[in-house]
Each structure stands twice: as structure tokens, then as C-alpha cells.
Amino acid sequence: EVQLVESGGGEVQPGGSLRLSCVASGFIFNAFALAWARQVPGKELEWVAQIDAGGRITRYTDSVKGRFTVSRANDKNVVYLQLDSLKTEDTAMYYCLKSRYSGVQSTPQARVWPDRGQGTQVTVSS
């Protein structure tokens, strides 16, 4: 059974930083791409960052480029999302997702990412 457990969320002031972690189990970690997505109540899921199975290829949504960094430690079964220069519009529940495949997608499709964790809340407020 695939399990994805996020942690590291919290409340920070604008301009602050957080580091989210997602510990994975139940599958061969280094064989699959992973992603972070976020959701605000009443809105659709927004794909934030993807990383391929080997950790060499990453993709980001335009609004977070240069501020967020996705990485993974295949020896520890963990994927990270470093959030810097946070803005109030970054406030959301952040989810870790697992792909069916090893590569990232130019336009993420939900059917390719069937597994999702329970989420960790990020609140950016002054």
C-alpha cells in the first residue's frame, strides 16, 4: 500500500521560509516521479513542483519559480519542498503525490498521479 506522509507546514510571515517533507513507503521509491501540489478551499488543485525518479529533472509552476525548490533523497524515501520568499498567496494545503511513471509531465494530469498524502497546511500571514 502506497503511503505518503507530509510534514513541515506551519504559519510564517511574508518573506519567510519553510521546508516540507514527504516520507514515502509501499513502493520502489527511486522508480517513480513525485510532485507537490496545493489547494485552497473552493479551488482546484494547483500543481506546484515535480521531480523525476532520478532527481535530475524538475518542473515548477510559474508562480513559484525561483522561490520553491523540490528535491528528493532516494536513500531515505523522502521528497522535499523548500519554500522561500513566501507570499500570502502561497497559503494552502500542500500535498505530496506519486506518479505512475518515472518522468515528469509538461502538463500534469490527475490520472497519472493517483496517490496523494493527507497534506500539510502552509499559512503565510503578517
PDB file of N, CA and C in Angstrom, residues 8 10-20 66-69 81-88 90-91 94 122-126:
ATOM      1  N   GLY A   8       5.937  19.510   8.072  1.00  0.00           N
ATOM      2  CA  GLY A   8       6.731  20.714   7.909  1.00  0.00           C
ATOM      3  C   GLY A   8       5.948  21.991   7.679  1.00  0.00           C
ATOM      4  N   GLY A  10       3.193  25.078   8.483  1.00  0.00           N
ATOM      5  CA  GLY A  10       3.063  25.953   9.636  1.00  0.00           C
ATOM      6  C   GLY A  10       2.653  27.349   9.195  1.00  0.00           C
ATOM      7  N   GLU A  11       2.759  28.270  10.136  1.00  0.00           N
ATOM      8  CA  GLU A  11       2.410  29.662   9.853  1.00  0.00           C
ATOM      9  C   GLU A  11       3.670  30.511   9.871  1.00  0.00           C
ATOM     10  N   VAL A  12       3.868  31.274   8.805  1.00  0.00           N
ATOM     11  CA  VAL A  12       5.034  32.135   8.708  1.00  0.00           C
ATOM     12  C   VAL A  12       4.616  33.500   8.179  1.00  0.00           C
ATOM     13  N   GLN A  13       5.483  34.464   8.365  1.00  0.00           N
ATOM     14  CA  GLN A  13       5.233  35.805   7.842  1.00  0.00           C
ATOM     15  C   GLN A  13       5.676  35.889   6.379  1.00  0.00           C
ATOM     16  N   PRO A  14       5.116  36.812   5.640  1.00  0.00           N
ATOM     17  CA  PRO A  14       5.580  37.009   4.258  1.00  0.00           C
ATOM     18  C   PRO A  14       7.094  37.208   4.212  1.00  0.00           C
ATOM     19  N   GLY A  15       7.714  36.582   3.223  1.00  0.00           N
ATOM     20  CA  GLY A  15       9.166  36.624   3.111  1.00  0.00           C
ATOM     21  C   GLY A  15       9.866  35.503   3.833  1.00  0.00           C
ATOM     22  N   GLY A  16       9.133  34.759   4.633  1.00  0.00           N
ATOM     23  CA  GLY A  16       9.714  33.666   5.396  1.00  0.00           C
ATOM     24  C   GLY A  16       9.908  32.407   4.584  1.00  0.00           C
ATOM     25  N   SER A  17      10.386  31.362   5.263  1.00  0.00           N
ATOM     26  CA  SER A  17      10.694  30.090   4.612  1.00  0.00           C
ATOM     27  C   SER A  17      10.137  28.923   5.406  1.00  0.00           C
ATOM     28  N   LEU A  18       9.884  27.852   4.693  1.00  0.00           N
ATOM     29  CA  LEU A  18       9.500  26.577   5.290  1.00  0.00           C
ATOM     30  C   LEU A  18      10.113  25.467   4.447  1.00  0.00           C
ATOM     31  N   ARG A  19      10.293  24.315   5.066  1.00  0.00           N
ATOM     32  CA  ARG A  19      10.731  23.137   4.334  1.00  0.00           C
ATOM     33  C   ARG A  19       9.738  22.020   4.601  1.00  0.00           C
ATOM     34  N   LEU A  20       9.065  21.602   3.557  1.00  0.00           N
ATOM     35  CA  LEU A  20       8.122  20.498   3.652  1.00  0.00           C
ATOM     36  C   LEU A  20       8.830  19.188   3.345  1.00  0.00           C
ATOM     37  N   GLY A  66      11.929  30.101  -8.903  1.00  0.00           N
ATOM     38  CA  GLY A  66      12.891  30.961  -8.234  1.00  0.00           C
ATOM     39  C   GLY A  66      12.668  31.102  -6.746  1.00  0.00           C
ATOM     40  N   ARG A  67      11.545  30.605  -6.244  1.00  0.00           N
ATOM     41  CA  ARG A  67      11.254  30.688  -4.804  1.00  0.00           C
ATOM     42  C   ARG A  67      11.174  29.322  -4.142  1.00  0.00           C
ATOM     43  N   PHE A  68      10.663  28.339  -4.865  1.00  0.00           N
ATOM     44  CA  PHE A  68      10.499  26.984  -4.323  1.00  0.00           C
ATOM     45  C   PHE A  68      11.506  26.046  -4.983  1.00  0.00           C
ATOM     46  N   THR A  69      11.959  25.056  -4.215  1.00  0.00           N
ATOM     47  CA  THR A  69      12.886  24.058  -4.748  1.00  0.00           C
ATOM     48  C   THR A  69      12.458  22.674  -4.311  1.00  0.00           C
ATOM     49  N   LEU A  81      10.189  19.940  -0.281  1.00  0.00           N
ATOM     50  CA  LEU A  81       9.863  21.170  -0.984  1.00  0.00           C
ATOM     51  C   LEU A  81      10.315  22.324  -0.098  1.00  0.00           C
ATOM     52  N   GLN A  82      11.342  23.024  -0.553  1.00  0.00           N
ATOM     53  CA  GLN A  82      11.834  24.211   0.147  1.00  0.00           C
ATOM     54  C   GLN A  82      11.056  25.412  -0.356  1.00  0.00           C
ATOM     55  N   LEU A  83      10.436  26.119   0.550  1.00  0.00           N
ATOM     56  CA  LEU A  83       9.625  27.275   0.208  1.00  0.00           C
ATOM     57  C   LEU A  83      10.315  28.523   0.758  1.00  0.00           C
ATOM     58  N   ASP A  84      10.777  29.379  -0.099  1.00  0.00           N
ATOM     59  CA  ASP A  84      11.428  30.624   0.286  1.00  0.00           C
ATOM     60  C   ASP A  84      10.651  31.821  -0.248  1.00  0.00           C
ATOM     61  N   SER A  85      10.921  32.982   0.333  1.00  0.00           N
ATOM     62  CA  SER A  85      10.261  34.215  -0.097  1.00  0.00           C
ATOM     63  C   SER A  85       8.747  34.031  -0.185  1.00  0.00           C
ATOM     64  N   LEU A  86       8.193  33.465   0.855  1.00  0.00           N
ATOM     65  CA  LEU A  86       6.770  33.133   0.838  1.00  0.00           C
ATOM     66  C   LEU A  86       5.897  34.367   0.753  1.00  0.00           C
ATOM     67  N   LYS A  87       4.779  34.196   0.055  1.00  0.00           N
ATOM     68  CA  LYS A  87       3.794  35.258  -0.135  1.00  0.00           C
ATOM     69  C   LYS A  87       2.457  34.805   0.448  1.00  0.00           C
ATOM     70  N   THR A  88       1.592  35.753   0.730  1.00  0.00           N
ATOM     71  CA  THR A  88       0.295  35.390   1.292  1.00  0.00           C
ATOM     72  C   THR A  88      -0.478  34.473   0.345  1.00  0.00           C
ATOM     73  N   ASP A  90       0.610  32.072  -1.232  1.00  0.00           N
ATOM     74  CA  ASP A  90       1.092  30.690  -1.125  1.00  0.00           C
ATOM     75  C   ASP A  90       0.335  29.898  -0.065  1.00  0.00           C
ATOM     76  N   THR A  91      -0.515  30.570   0.687  1.00  0.00           N
ATOM     77  CA  THR A  91      -1.297  29.897   1.714  1.00  0.00           C
ATOM     78  C   THR A  91      -2.184  28.829   1.080  1.00  0.00           C
ATOM     79  N   TYR A  94      -0.779  21.758   1.274  1.00  0.00           N
ATOM     80  CA  TYR A  94       0.211  21.221   0.336  1.00  0.00           C
ATOM     81  C   TYR A  94       0.211  19.695   0.412  1.00  0.00           C
ATOM     82  N   VAL A 122       0.088  25.206   4.979  1.00  0.00           N
ATOM     83  CA  VAL A 122       1.020  26.331   4.977  1.00  0.00           C
ATOM     84  C   VAL A 122       0.196  27.606   5.000  1.00  0.00           C
ATOM     85  N   THR A 123       0.458  28.434   6.003  1.00  0.00           N
ATOM     86  CA  THR A 123      -0.250  29.711   6.134  1.00  0.00           C
ATOM     87  C   THR A 123       0.770  30.840   6.174  1.00  0.00           C
ATOM     88  N   VAL A 124       0.635  31.773   5.252  1.00  0.00           N
ATOM     89  CA  VAL A 124       1.541  32.920   5.188  1.00  0.00           C
ATOM     90  C   VAL A 124       0.725  34.158   5.540  1.00  0.00           C
ATOM     91  N   SER A 125       1.053  34.747   6.665  1.00  0.00           N
ATOM     92  CA  SER A 125       0.249  35.850   7.168  1.00  0.00           C
ATOM     93  C   SER A 125       1.104  36.776   8.025  1.00  0.00           C
ATOM     94  N   SER A 126       0.797  38.064   7.925  1.00  0.00           N
ATOM     95  CA  SER A 126       1.501  39.024   8.765  1.00  0.00           C
ATOM     96  C   SER A 126       0.708  39.298  10.045  1.00  0.00           C
TER      97      SER A 126
END
